[in-house]
Amino acid sequence: MFFSRGTKAELAKLKSNVAAQQKSLLASLLASAWVVEARDPYTGGHLWRVAMLSGKLARALGLSESEANRIAMAGFLHDLGKIGVPDAILRKPDKLTDDEFAVIKTHPNIGARLIASHPFSPLVMNAVLGHHETPNGRGYPQGLSDAQIALDAKIVGVCDAFDAMTSSRPYRRGMPIEKALQIIASELGQQFDRRCGEALIALQGTGELEHIVGHSDEGIPLAQCLMCGPTLVQVRGSHAGGHLACPNCTADYVWESDAAGHLAAKPTGNKASADALAPVADVVQIEDLATRWVSALEVLQAP
């Protein structure tokens, strides 16, 4: 089949426009997930960390760059369903009751329903729905066994659990990387897929994990609230003199810059303003991630 030069140019322009629209749509979806995450004061940066870990683990398993990007994207979106979990449960500082945990266990199904009609649903549905399924069949929401669980869900599931173990909560400090990996090793074939778990454990000592654990972005560790611990998220647009709030105790902090230009959060002794407490997505980070993951969307354009 032959096309005129004008037709080829028009097709190229159309393809470029479609790609730009898809990237914009992806960015809006990532922003929604970011705001959902912000409801829990102790999960700042969780989606970024799970996404980065999932991408690295996918590459370690030999998947293509496009597939690794798709799974990283799914890692960022895996907790969308927590929008349906009440704040009283999501933000509870103590151990959950059985009834409260039953509510938490609804979030994969809620996320699946939210994403079902979205054009990117085929790319992330397995991870959104299945990241709490376990090889021994005791996971949720469907109680699937090993062979029934999609690889995407296995990857995101072990990365999600690893980040939960190495992150601080009101009732405990985050575990050292070594201890978290020892727990994963003890649960291979039971709570965690053996191949995925072994590949994650093999990253120990490479420096790949240390640059993610305790961070909310590339090279940006979580900042410490004097009362609550690592709850302060520095976004890429943060600057000296800018204010931020601890989402847990609502204390007001201001960014101060040292001689090297590094920012540190300093308490003002005041309560944060309503504006500072309002969740606002890190648009710079999201634009960067959307640009990085746009290759994963190309499969949607395939005939």
PDB file of C-alpha atoms in Angstrom:
ATOM      1  CA  MET A   1       0.000   0.000   0.000  1.00  0.00           C
ATOM      2  CA  PHE A   2       1.323   3.455  -0.949  1.00  0.00           C
ATOM      3  CA  PHE A   3       0.730   6.732   0.899  1.00  0.00           C
ATOM      4  CA  SER A   4       1.387  10.223  -0.322  1.00  0.00           C
ATOM      5  CA  ARG A   5       3.899  12.361   1.539  1.00  0.00           C
ATOM      6  CA  GLY A   6       1.031  14.455   2.894  1.00  0.00           C
ATOM      7  CA  THR A   7      -0.850  11.393   4.116  1.00  0.00           C
ATOM      8  CA  LYS A   8       2.250  10.075   5.906  1.00  0.00           C
ATOM      9  CA  ALA A   9       2.731  13.424   7.621  1.00  0.00           C
ATOM     10  CA  GLU A  10      -0.899  13.487   8.679  1.00  0.00           C
ATOM     11  CA  LEU A  11      -0.643   9.943  10.061  1.00  0.00           C
ATOM     12  CA  ALA A  12       2.499  10.863  11.981  1.00  0.00           C
ATOM     13  CA  LYS A  13       0.786  13.925  13.412  1.00  0.00           C
ATOM     14  CA  LEU A  14      -2.261  11.859  14.387  1.00  0.00           C
ATOM     15  CA  LYS A  15      -0.068   9.284  16.104  1.00  0.00           C
ATOM     16  CA  SER A  16       1.774  12.042  17.964  1.00  0.00           C
ATOM     17  CA  ASN A  17      -1.522  13.580  19.097  1.00  0.00           C
ATOM     18  CA  VAL A  18      -2.805  10.215  20.323  1.00  0.00           C
ATOM     19  CA  ALA A  19       0.427   9.637  22.270  1.00  0.00           C
ATOM     20  CA  ALA A  20       0.187  13.082  23.869  1.00  0.00           C
ATOM     21  CA  GLN A  21      -3.425  12.472  24.857  1.00  0.00           C
ATOM     22  CA  GLN A  22      -2.544   9.090  26.342  1.00  0.00           C
ATOM     23  CA  LYS A  23       0.315  10.606  28.333  1.00  0.00           C
ATOM     24  CA  SER A  24      -2.003  13.315  29.665  1.00  0.00           C
ATOM     25  CA  LEU A  25      -4.597  10.687  30.591  1.00  0.00           C
ATOM     26  CA  LEU A  26      -1.923   8.633  32.364  1.00  0.00           C
ATOM     27  CA  ALA A  27      -0.715  11.688  34.289  1.00  0.00           C
ATOM     28  CA  SER A  28      -4.250  12.408  35.516  1.00  0.00           C
ATOM     29  CA  LEU A  29      -4.629   8.796  36.664  1.00  0.00           C
ATOM     30  CA  LEU A  30      -1.306   8.907  38.530  1.00  0.00           C
ATOM     31  CA  ALA A  31      -2.327  12.187  40.175  1.00  0.00           C
ATOM     32  CA  SER A  32      -5.538  10.563  41.402  1.00  0.00           C
ATOM     33  CA  ALA A  33      -3.577   7.701  42.949  1.00  0.00           C
ATOM     34  CA  TRP A  34      -1.165  10.185  44.565  1.00  0.00           C
ATOM     35  CA  VAL A  35      -4.028  12.030  46.262  1.00  0.00           C
ATOM     36  CA  VAL A  36      -5.568   8.749  47.480  1.00  0.00           C
ATOM     37  CA  GLU A  37      -2.219   7.853  49.052  1.00  0.00           C
ATOM     38  CA  ALA A  38      -2.039  11.242  50.792  1.00  0.00           C
ATOM     39  CA  ARG A  39      -5.038  10.287  52.967  1.00  0.00           C
ATOM     40  CA  ASP A  40      -2.759   8.033  55.040  1.00  0.00           C
ATOM     41  CA  PRO A  41      -0.076  10.079  56.842  1.00  0.00           C
ATOM     42  CA  TYR A  42       2.305   7.134  57.099  1.00  0.00           C
ATOM     43  CA  THR A  43       2.353   6.059  53.451  1.00  0.00           C
ATOM     44  CA  GLY A  44       4.013   9.112  51.901  1.00  0.00           C
ATOM     45  CA  GLY A  45       6.032   7.956  48.903  1.00  0.00           C
ATOM     46  CA  HIS A  46       4.670   4.396  49.127  1.00  0.00           C
ATOM     47  CA  LEU A  47       3.342   4.356  45.569  1.00  0.00           C
ATOM     48  CA  TRP A  48       6.611   5.728  44.174  1.00  0.00           C
ATOM     49  CA  ARG A  49       8.625   3.159  46.102  1.00  0.00           C
ATOM     50  CA  VAL A  50       6.419   0.225  45.059  1.00  0.00           C
ATOM     51  CA  ALA A  51       6.559   1.438  41.455  1.00  0.00           C
ATOM     52  CA  MET A  52      10.358   1.722  41.474  1.00  0.00           C
ATOM     53  CA  LEU A  53      10.792  -1.649  43.197  1.00  0.00           C
ATOM     54  CA  SER A  54       8.331  -3.330  40.821  1.00  0.00           C
ATOM     55  CA  GLY A  55      10.135  -1.969  37.772  1.00  0.00           C
ATOM     56  CA  LYS A  56      13.527  -3.108  39.061  1.00  0.00           C
ATOM     57  CA  LEU A  57      12.191  -6.543  39.966  1.00  0.00           C
ATOM     58  CA  ALA A  58      10.566  -6.941  36.539  1.00  0.00           C
ATOM     59  CA  ARG A  59      13.893  -6.124  34.863  1.00  0.00           C
ATOM     60  CA  ALA A  60      15.713  -8.536  37.173  1.00  0.00           C
ATOM     61  CA  LEU A  61      13.277 -11.231  36.038  1.00  0.00           C
ATOM     62  CA  GLY A  62      14.254 -10.568  32.415  1.00  0.00           C
ATOM     63  CA  LEU A  63      11.153  -8.720  31.266  1.00  0.00           C
ATOM     64  CA  SER A  64      11.405  -6.118  28.520  1.00  0.00           C
ATOM     65  CA  GLU A  65      11.744  -2.419  29.289  1.00  0.00           C
ATOM     66  CA  SER A  66       8.203  -1.813  28.081  1.00  0.00           C
ATOM     67  CA  GLU A  67       6.850  -4.577  30.333  1.00  0.00           C
ATOM     68  CA  ALA A  68       8.908  -3.315  33.274  1.00  0.00           C
ATOM     69  CA  ASN A  69       7.432   0.155  32.757  1.00  0.00           C
ATOM     70  CA  ARG A  70       3.917  -1.268  32.579  1.00  0.00           C
ATOM     71  CA  ILE A  71       4.394  -3.161  35.840  1.00  0.00           C
ATOM     72  CA  ALA A  72       5.961  -0.114  37.505  1.00  0.00           C
ATOM     73  CA  MET A  73       2.898   1.867  36.441  1.00  0.00           C
ATOM     74  CA  ALA A  74       0.673  -0.833  37.916  1.00  0.00           C
ATOM     75  CA  GLY A  75       2.685  -0.602  41.126  1.00  0.00           C
ATOM     76  CA  PHE A  76       1.906   3.100  41.356  1.00  0.00           C
ATOM     77  CA  LEU A  77      -1.806   2.445  40.849  1.00  0.00           C
ATOM     78  CA  HIS A  78      -2.223  -0.701  42.948  1.00  0.00           C
ATOM     79  CA  ASP A  79      -3.881   0.995  45.945  1.00  0.00           C
ATOM     80  CA  LEU A  80      -6.486   3.077  44.105  1.00  0.00           C
ATOM     81  CA  GLY A  81      -9.218   1.144  45.888  1.00  0.00           C
ATOM     82  CA  LYS A  82      -8.237   2.605  49.259  1.00  0.00           C
ATOM     83  CA  ILE A  83     -10.372   5.592  48.299  1.00  0.00           C
ATOM     84  CA  GLY A  84     -13.249   3.408  49.542  1.00  0.00           C
ATOM     85  CA  VAL A  85     -11.719   2.735  52.969  1.00  0.00           C
ATOM     86  CA  PRO A  86     -12.925   5.139  55.722  1.00  0.00           C
ATOM     87  CA  ASP A  87     -10.330   7.464  57.281  1.00  0.00           C
ATOM     88  CA  ALA A  88     -11.075   6.053  60.736  1.00  0.00           C
ATOM     89  CA  ILE A  89      -9.707   2.694  59.564  1.00  0.00           C
ATOM     90  CA  LEU A  90      -7.059   3.871  57.113  1.00  0.00           C
ATOM     91  CA  ARG A  91      -5.495   6.238  59.660  1.00  0.00           C
ATOM     92  CA  LYS A  92      -5.973   4.103  62.775  1.00  0.00           C
ATOM     93  CA  PRO A  93      -2.720   4.096  64.775  1.00  0.00           C
ATOM     94  CA  ASP A  94      -3.435   0.786  66.530  1.00  0.00           C
ATOM     95  CA  LYS A  95      -3.950  -2.790  65.387  1.00  0.00           C
ATOM     96  CA  LEU A  96      -7.105  -3.274  63.328  1.00  0.00           C
ATOM     97  CA  THR A  97      -9.977  -5.398  64.567  1.00  0.00           C
ATOM     98  CA  ASP A  98     -11.154  -8.316  62.428  1.00  0.00           C
ATOM     99  CA  ASP A  99     -14.082  -6.240  61.196  1.00  0.00           C
ATOM    100  CA  GLU A 100     -11.816  -3.322  60.301  1.00  0.00           C
ATOM    101  CA  PHE A 101      -9.403  -5.601  58.471  1.00  0.00           C
ATOM    102  CA  ALA A 102     -12.343  -7.008  56.518  1.00  0.00           C
ATOM    103  CA  VAL A 103     -12.986  -3.461  55.279  1.00  0.00           C
ATOM    104  CA  ILE A 104      -9.304  -3.033  54.312  1.00  0.00           C
ATOM    105  CA  LYS A 105      -9.563  -6.274  52.339  1.00  0.00           C
ATOM    106  CA  THR A 106     -12.197  -4.718  50.077  1.00  0.00           C
ATOM    107  CA  HIS A 107      -9.734  -2.289  48.476  1.00  0.00           C
ATOM    108  CA  PRO A 108      -8.542  -4.558  45.616  1.00  0.00           C
ATOM    109  CA  ASN A 109     -12.130  -5.092  44.441  1.00  0.00           C
ATOM    110  CA  ILE A 110     -12.914  -1.398  44.814  1.00  0.00           C
ATOM    111  CA  GLY A 111      -9.818  -0.511  42.803  1.00  0.00           C
ATOM    112  CA  ALA A 112     -10.747  -3.034  40.124  1.00  0.00           C
ATOM    113  CA  ARG A 113     -14.217  -1.536  39.801  1.00  0.00           C
ATOM    114  CA  LEU A 114     -12.790   1.989  39.610  1.00  0.00           C
ATOM    115  CA  ILE A 115     -10.324   1.108  36.878  1.00  0.00           C
ATOM    116  CA  ALA A 116     -12.541  -1.319  34.939  1.00  0.00           C
ATOM    117  CA  SER A 117     -13.863   1.182  32.392  1.00  0.00           C
ATOM    118  CA  HIS A 118     -10.624   3.129  32.054  1.00  0.00           C
ATOM    119  CA  PRO A 119      -8.782   2.700  28.731  1.00  0.00           C
ATOM    120  CA  PHE A 120      -5.609   1.658  30.601  1.00  0.00           C
ATOM    121  CA  SER A 121      -7.414  -1.033  32.582  1.00  0.00           C
ATOM    122  CA  PRO A 122      -5.909  -3.976  30.623  1.00  0.00           C
ATOM    123  CA  LEU A 123      -2.409  -2.779  31.554  1.00  0.00           C
ATOM    124  CA  VAL A 124      -2.870  -2.654  35.323  1.00  0.00           C
ATOM    125  CA  MET A 125      -5.943  -4.678  36.288  1.00  0.00           C
ATOM    126  CA  ASN A 126      -4.051  -7.828  37.314  1.00  0.00           C
ATOM    127  CA  ALA A 127      -1.931  -5.934  39.828  1.00  0.00           C
ATOM    128  CA  VAL A 128      -4.754  -3.768  41.157  1.00  0.00           C
ATOM    129  CA  LEU A 129      -6.958  -6.792  41.796  1.00  0.00           C
ATOM    130  CA  GLY A 130      -4.366  -9.424  42.658  1.00  0.00           C
ATOM    131  CA  HIS A 131      -1.521  -7.810  44.637  1.00  0.00           C
ATOM    132  CA  HIS A 132      -2.732  -9.391  47.913  1.00  0.00           C
ATOM    133  CA  GLU A 133      -3.162 -12.900  46.489  1.00  0.00           C
ATOM    134  CA  THR A 134      -0.621 -15.410  47.811  1.00  0.00           C
ATOM    135  CA  PRO A 135       0.760 -18.713  46.436  1.00  0.00           C
ATOM    136  CA  ASN A 136      -0.692 -20.686  49.364  1.00  0.00           C
ATOM    137  CA  GLY A 137      -4.216 -19.575  48.449  1.00  0.00           C
ATOM    138  CA  ARG A 138      -4.761 -17.634  51.683  1.00  0.00           C
ATOM    139  CA  GLY A 139      -4.660 -14.177  50.119  1.00  0.00           C
ATOM    140  CA  TYR A 140      -7.501 -11.944  49.046  1.00  0.00           C
ATOM    141  CA  PRO A 141      -9.888 -11.032  47.491  1.00  0.00           C
ATOM    142  CA  GLN A 142     -10.251 -14.263  45.481  1.00  0.00           C
ATOM    143  CA  GLY A 143      -8.062 -16.727  47.362  1.00  0.00           C
ATOM    144  CA  LEU A 144      -6.160 -17.659  44.208  1.00  0.00           C
ATOM    145  CA  SER A 145      -3.343 -20.212  44.319  1.00  0.00           C
ATOM    146  CA  ASP A 146       0.125 -19.889  42.811  1.00  0.00           C
ATOM    147  CA  ALA A 147      -0.519 -20.759  39.145  1.00  0.00           C
ATOM    148  CA  GLN A 148      -3.682 -18.643  39.070  1.00  0.00           C
ATOM    149  CA  ILE A 149      -1.923 -15.413  40.095  1.00  0.00           C
ATOM    150  CA  ALA A 150      -0.655 -13.157  37.303  1.00  0.00           C
ATOM    151  CA  LEU A 151       3.059 -12.327  37.295  1.00  0.00           C
ATOM    152  CA  ASP A 152       2.233  -8.596  37.548  1.00  0.00           C
ATOM    153  CA  ALA A 153       0.362  -9.217  40.800  1.00  0.00           C
ATOM    154  CA  LYS A 154       3.165 -11.398  42.194  1.00  0.00           C
ATOM    155  CA  ILE A 155       5.757  -8.698  41.484  1.00  0.00           C
ATOM    156  CA  VAL A 156       3.718  -5.823  42.896  1.00  0.00           C
ATOM    157  CA  GLY A 157       2.628  -7.966  45.852  1.00  0.00           C
ATOM    158  CA  VAL A 158       6.123  -8.763  47.099  1.00  0.00           C
ATOM    159  CA  CYS A 159       7.288  -5.171  46.506  1.00  0.00           C
ATOM    160  CA  ASP A 160       4.247  -3.828  48.369  1.00  0.00           C
ATOM    161  CA  ALA A 161       4.959  -6.086  51.344  1.00  0.00           C
ATOM    162  CA  PHE A 162       8.676  -5.238  51.342  1.00  0.00           C
ATOM    163  CA  ASP A 163       7.899  -1.523  51.414  1.00  0.00           C
ATOM    164  CA  ALA A 164       5.359  -1.998  54.200  1.00  0.00           C
ATOM    165  CA  MET A 165       7.960  -3.820  56.296  1.00  0.00           C
ATOM    166  CA  THR A 166      10.705  -1.238  55.741  1.00  0.00           C
ATOM    167  CA  SER A 167       8.414   1.776  56.314  1.00  0.00           C
ATOM    168  CA  SER A 168       7.636   3.280  59.723  1.00  0.00           C
ATOM    169  CA  ARG A 169       4.196   3.224  61.292  1.00  0.00           C
ATOM    170  CA  PRO A 170       2.871   4.951  64.436  1.00  0.00           C
ATOM    171  CA  TYR A 171       3.398   1.743  66.435  1.00  0.00           C
ATOM    172  CA  ARG A 172       6.802   0.661  65.033  1.00  0.00           C
ATOM    173  CA  ARG A 173       9.845   1.807  63.108  1.00  0.00           C
ATOM    174  CA  GLY A 174      10.557   0.421  59.676  1.00  0.00           C
ATOM    175  CA  MET A 175      12.618  -2.762  59.554  1.00  0.00           C
ATOM    176  CA  PRO A 176      16.156  -2.834  58.191  1.00  0.00           C
ATOM    177  CA  ILE A 177      16.317  -4.097  54.605  1.00  0.00           C
ATOM    178  CA  GLU A 178      18.123  -7.270  55.684  1.00  0.00           C
ATOM    179  CA  LYS A 179      15.421  -8.250  58.168  1.00  0.00           C
ATOM    180  CA  ALA A 180      12.600  -7.613  55.696  1.00  0.00           C
ATOM    181  CA  LEU A 181      14.314  -9.792  53.101  1.00  0.00           C
ATOM    182  CA  GLN A 182      14.824 -12.543  55.691  1.00  0.00           C
ATOM    183  CA  ILE A 183      11.068 -12.551  56.313  1.00  0.00           C
ATOM    184  CA  ILE A 184      10.407 -12.737  52.575  1.00  0.00           C
ATOM    185  CA  ALA A 185      12.892 -15.633  52.299  1.00  0.00           C
ATOM    186  CA  SER A 186      11.036 -17.492  55.060  1.00  0.00           C
ATOM    187  CA  GLU A 187       7.732 -17.117  53.177  1.00  0.00           C
ATOM    188  CA  LEU A 188       8.820 -18.130  49.676  1.00  0.00           C
ATOM    189  CA  GLY A 189       6.172 -20.305  48.085  1.00  0.00           C
ATOM    190  CA  GLN A 190       3.709 -19.413  50.842  1.00  0.00           C
ATOM    191  CA  GLN A 191       2.995 -15.682  51.118  1.00  0.00           C
ATOM    192  CA  PHE A 192       5.366 -14.722  48.293  1.00  0.00           C
ATOM    193  CA  ASP A 193       6.094 -16.127  44.857  1.00  0.00           C
ATOM    194  CA  ARG A 194       9.400 -17.985  45.024  1.00  0.00           C
ATOM    195  CA  ARG A 195      10.891 -16.658  41.778  1.00  0.00           C
ATOM    196  CA  CYS A 196       9.930 -13.049  42.511  1.00  0.00           C
ATOM    197  CA  GLY A 197      11.063 -13.237  46.112  1.00  0.00           C
ATOM    198  CA  GLU A 198      14.434 -14.727  45.207  1.00  0.00           C
ATOM    199  CA  ALA A 199      14.999 -12.036  42.569  1.00  0.00           C
ATOM    200  CA  LEU A 200      14.211  -9.292  45.098  1.00  0.00           C
ATOM    201  CA  ILE A 201      16.534 -10.858  47.683  1.00  0.00           C
ATOM    202  CA  ALA A 202      19.292 -10.985  45.043  1.00  0.00           C
ATOM    203  CA  LEU A 203      19.152  -7.179  44.821  1.00  0.00           C
ATOM    204  CA  GLN A 204      20.438  -6.937  48.403  1.00  0.00           C
ATOM    205  CA  GLY A 205      23.865  -5.337  48.535  1.00  0.00           C
ATOM    206  CA  THR A 206      23.657  -3.887  45.022  1.00  0.00           C
ATOM    207  CA  GLY A 207      22.581  -0.463  46.249  1.00  0.00           C
ATOM    208  CA  GLU A 208      19.376  -0.749  44.232  1.00  0.00           C
ATOM    209  CA  LEU A 209      17.163  -1.071  47.304  1.00  0.00           C
ATOM    210  CA  GLU A 210      18.882   1.514  49.508  1.00  0.00           C
ATOM    211  CA  HIS A 211      18.105   4.283  47.026  1.00  0.00           C
ATOM    212  CA  ILE A 212      14.379   3.498  47.266  1.00  0.00           C
ATOM    213  CA  VAL A 213      13.687   2.510  50.881  1.00  0.00           C
ATOM    214  CA  GLY A 214      12.783   5.537  52.984  1.00  0.00           C
ATOM    215  CA  HIS A 215      12.535   7.820  49.956  1.00  0.00           C
ATOM    216  CA  SER A 216       9.620   9.528  48.225  1.00  0.00           C
ATOM    217  CA  ASP A 217      11.468  10.342  44.983  1.00  0.00           C
ATOM    218  CA  GLU A 218      14.861   9.998  43.327  1.00  0.00           C
ATOM    219  CA  GLY A 219      17.446  11.151  45.866  1.00  0.00           C
ATOM    220  CA  ILE A 220      14.802  12.590  48.217  1.00  0.00           C
ATOM    221  CA  PRO A 221      14.421  10.813  51.590  1.00  0.00           C
ATOM    222  CA  LEU A 222      11.331  11.312  53.707  1.00  0.00           C
ATOM    223  CA  ALA A 223      11.755  14.133  56.217  1.00  0.00           C
ATOM    224  CA  GLN A 224      11.114  13.675  59.912  1.00  0.00           C
ATOM    225  CA  CYS A 225       8.304  15.157  61.969  1.00  0.00           C
ATOM    226  CA  LEU A 226       9.595  15.625  65.526  1.00  0.00           C
ATOM    227  CA  MET A 227       6.451  14.016  66.932  1.00  0.00           C
ATOM    228  CA  CYS A 228       5.472  11.446  64.305  1.00  0.00           C
ATOM    229  CA  GLY A 229       8.602  10.296  62.488  1.00  0.00           C
ATOM    230  CA  PRO A 230       9.055  10.087  58.687  1.00  0.00           C
ATOM    231  CA  THR A 231       5.778  11.627  57.532  1.00  0.00           C
ATOM    232  CA  LEU A 232       7.025  14.715  55.672  1.00  0.00           C
ATOM    233  CA  VAL A 233       7.174  14.443  51.879  1.00  0.00           C
ATOM    234  CA  GLN A 234       9.436  16.786  49.957  1.00  0.00           C
ATOM    235  CA  VAL A 235       8.063  17.316  46.467  1.00  0.00           C
ATOM    236  CA  ARG A 236      10.312  18.393  43.607  1.00  0.00           C
ATOM    237  CA  GLY A 237       8.939  21.921  43.714  1.00  0.00           C
ATOM    238  CA  SER A 238       9.823  22.393  47.397  1.00  0.00           C
ATOM    239  CA  HIS A 239      11.944  25.464  48.114  1.00  0.00           C
ATOM    240  CA  ALA A 240      13.458  27.318  51.046  1.00  0.00           C
ATOM    241  CA  GLY A 241      10.764  29.300  52.828  1.00  0.00           C
ATOM    242  CA  GLY A 242       7.967  27.042  51.664  1.00  0.00           C
ATOM    243  CA  HIS A 243       5.663  25.504  54.247  1.00  0.00           C
ATOM    244  CA  LEU A 244       4.486  21.938  54.650  1.00  0.00           C
ATOM    245  CA  ALA A 245       2.390  20.087  57.187  1.00  0.00           C
ATOM    246  CA  CYS A 246       2.734  16.838  59.057  1.00  0.00           C
ATOM    247  CA  PRO A 247      -0.386  14.998  57.839  1.00  0.00           C
ATOM    248  CA  ASN A 248      -0.598  13.133  61.134  1.00  0.00           C
ATOM    249  CA  CYS A 249      -0.259  15.748  63.906  1.00  0.00           C
ATOM    250  CA  THR A 250      -0.880  18.811  61.641  1.00  0.00           C
ATOM    251  CA  ALA A 251       2.288  20.565  62.843  1.00  0.00           C
ATOM    252  CA  ASP A 252       3.599  23.325  60.576  1.00  0.00           C
ATOM    253  CA  TYR A 253       7.105  23.076  59.115  1.00  0.00           C
ATOM    254  CA  VAL A 254       9.154  25.353  56.892  1.00  0.00           C
ATOM    255  CA  TRP A 255      11.871  24.306  54.472  1.00  0.00           C
ATOM    256  CA  GLU A 256      15.315  25.730  55.262  1.00  0.00           C
ATOM    257  CA  SER A 257      18.324  25.388  52.968  1.00  0.00           C
ATOM    258  CA  ASP A 258      21.841  24.610  54.157  1.00  0.00           C
ATOM    259  CA  ALA A 259      25.094  25.798  52.585  1.00  0.00           C
ATOM    260  CA  ALA A 260      25.003  22.906  50.108  1.00  0.00           C
ATOM    261  CA  GLY A 261      21.470  23.743  49.016  1.00  0.00           C
ATOM    262  CA  HIS A 262      19.876  20.749  50.752  1.00  0.00           C
ATOM    263  CA  LEU A 263      16.459  21.314  52.266  1.00  0.00           C
ATOM    264  CA  ALA A 264      15.605  20.456  55.852  1.00  0.00           C
ATOM    265  CA  ALA A 265      12.172  20.711  57.478  1.00  0.00           C
ATOM    266  CA  LYS A 266      12.153  22.923  60.572  1.00  0.00           C
ATOM    267  CA  PRO A 267       9.163  23.188  62.958  1.00  0.00           C
ATOM    268  CA  THR A 268       7.571  26.588  63.321  1.00  0.00           C
ATOM    269  CA  GLY A 269       5.733  25.743  66.531  1.00  0.00           C
ATOM    270  CA  ASN A 270       2.398  26.470  64.866  1.00  0.00           C
ATOM    271  CA  LYS A 271      -0.442  24.402  63.519  1.00  0.00           C
ATOM    272  CA  ALA A 272      -0.421  24.042  59.757  1.00  0.00           C
ATOM    273  CA  SER A 273      -2.840  26.031  57.623  1.00  0.00           C
ATOM    274  CA  ALA A 274      -5.739  24.401  55.833  1.00  0.00           C
ATOM    275  CA  ASP A 275      -3.953  24.997  52.527  1.00  0.00           C
ATOM    276  CA  ALA A 276      -0.825  23.213  53.747  1.00  0.00           C
ATOM    277  CA  LEU A 277      -2.879  20.235  54.912  1.00  0.00           C
ATOM    278  CA  ALA A 278      -4.763  19.870  51.619  1.00  0.00           C
ATOM    279  CA  PRO A 279      -3.310  17.035  49.501  1.00  0.00           C
ATOM    280  CA  VAL A 280      -1.771  18.275  46.268  1.00  0.00           C
ATOM    281  CA  ALA A 281      -0.146  15.858  43.838  1.00  0.00           C
ATOM    282  CA  ASP A 282       3.524  16.311  42.963  1.00  0.00           C
ATOM    283  CA  VAL A 283       2.927  17.333  39.359  1.00  0.00           C
ATOM    284  CA  VAL A 284       6.638  17.400  38.501  1.00  0.00           C
ATOM    285  CA  GLN A 285       7.148  13.826  39.669  1.00  0.00           C
ATOM    286  CA  ILE A 286       3.981  12.704  37.909  1.00  0.00           C
ATOM    287  CA  GLU A 287       4.981  14.336  34.630  1.00  0.00           C
ATOM    288  CA  ASP A 288       8.347  12.592  34.851  1.00  0.00           C
ATOM    289  CA  LEU A 289       6.763   9.203  35.540  1.00  0.00           C
ATOM    290  CA  ALA A 290       4.215   9.618  32.745  1.00  0.00           C
ATOM    291  CA  THR A 291       7.057  10.419  30.339  1.00  0.00           C
ATOM    292  CA  ARG A 292       9.036   7.424  31.566  1.00  0.00           C
ATOM    293  CA  TRP A 293       6.124   4.991  31.323  1.00  0.00           C
ATOM    294  CA  VAL A 294       4.546   6.190  28.076  1.00  0.00           C
ATOM    295  CA  SER A 295       6.218   3.308  26.203  1.00  0.00           C
ATOM    296  CA  ALA A 296       3.983   0.903  28.127  1.00  0.00           C
ATOM    297  CA  LEU A 297       0.952   2.467  26.447  1.00  0.00           C
ATOM    298  CA  GLU A 298       2.102   1.634  22.925  1.00  0.00           C
ATOM    299  CA  VAL A 299       0.505  -1.797  23.123  1.00  0.00           C
ATOM    300  CA  LEU A 300      -2.882  -0.054  23.195  1.00  0.00           C
ATOM    301  CA  GLN A 301      -2.161   1.452  19.784  1.00  0.00           C
ATOM    302  CA  ALA A 302      -1.202  -1.881  18.214  1.00  0.00           C
ATOM    303  CA  PRO A 303      -3.639  -3.193  15.575  1.00  0.00           C
TER     304      PRO A 303
END
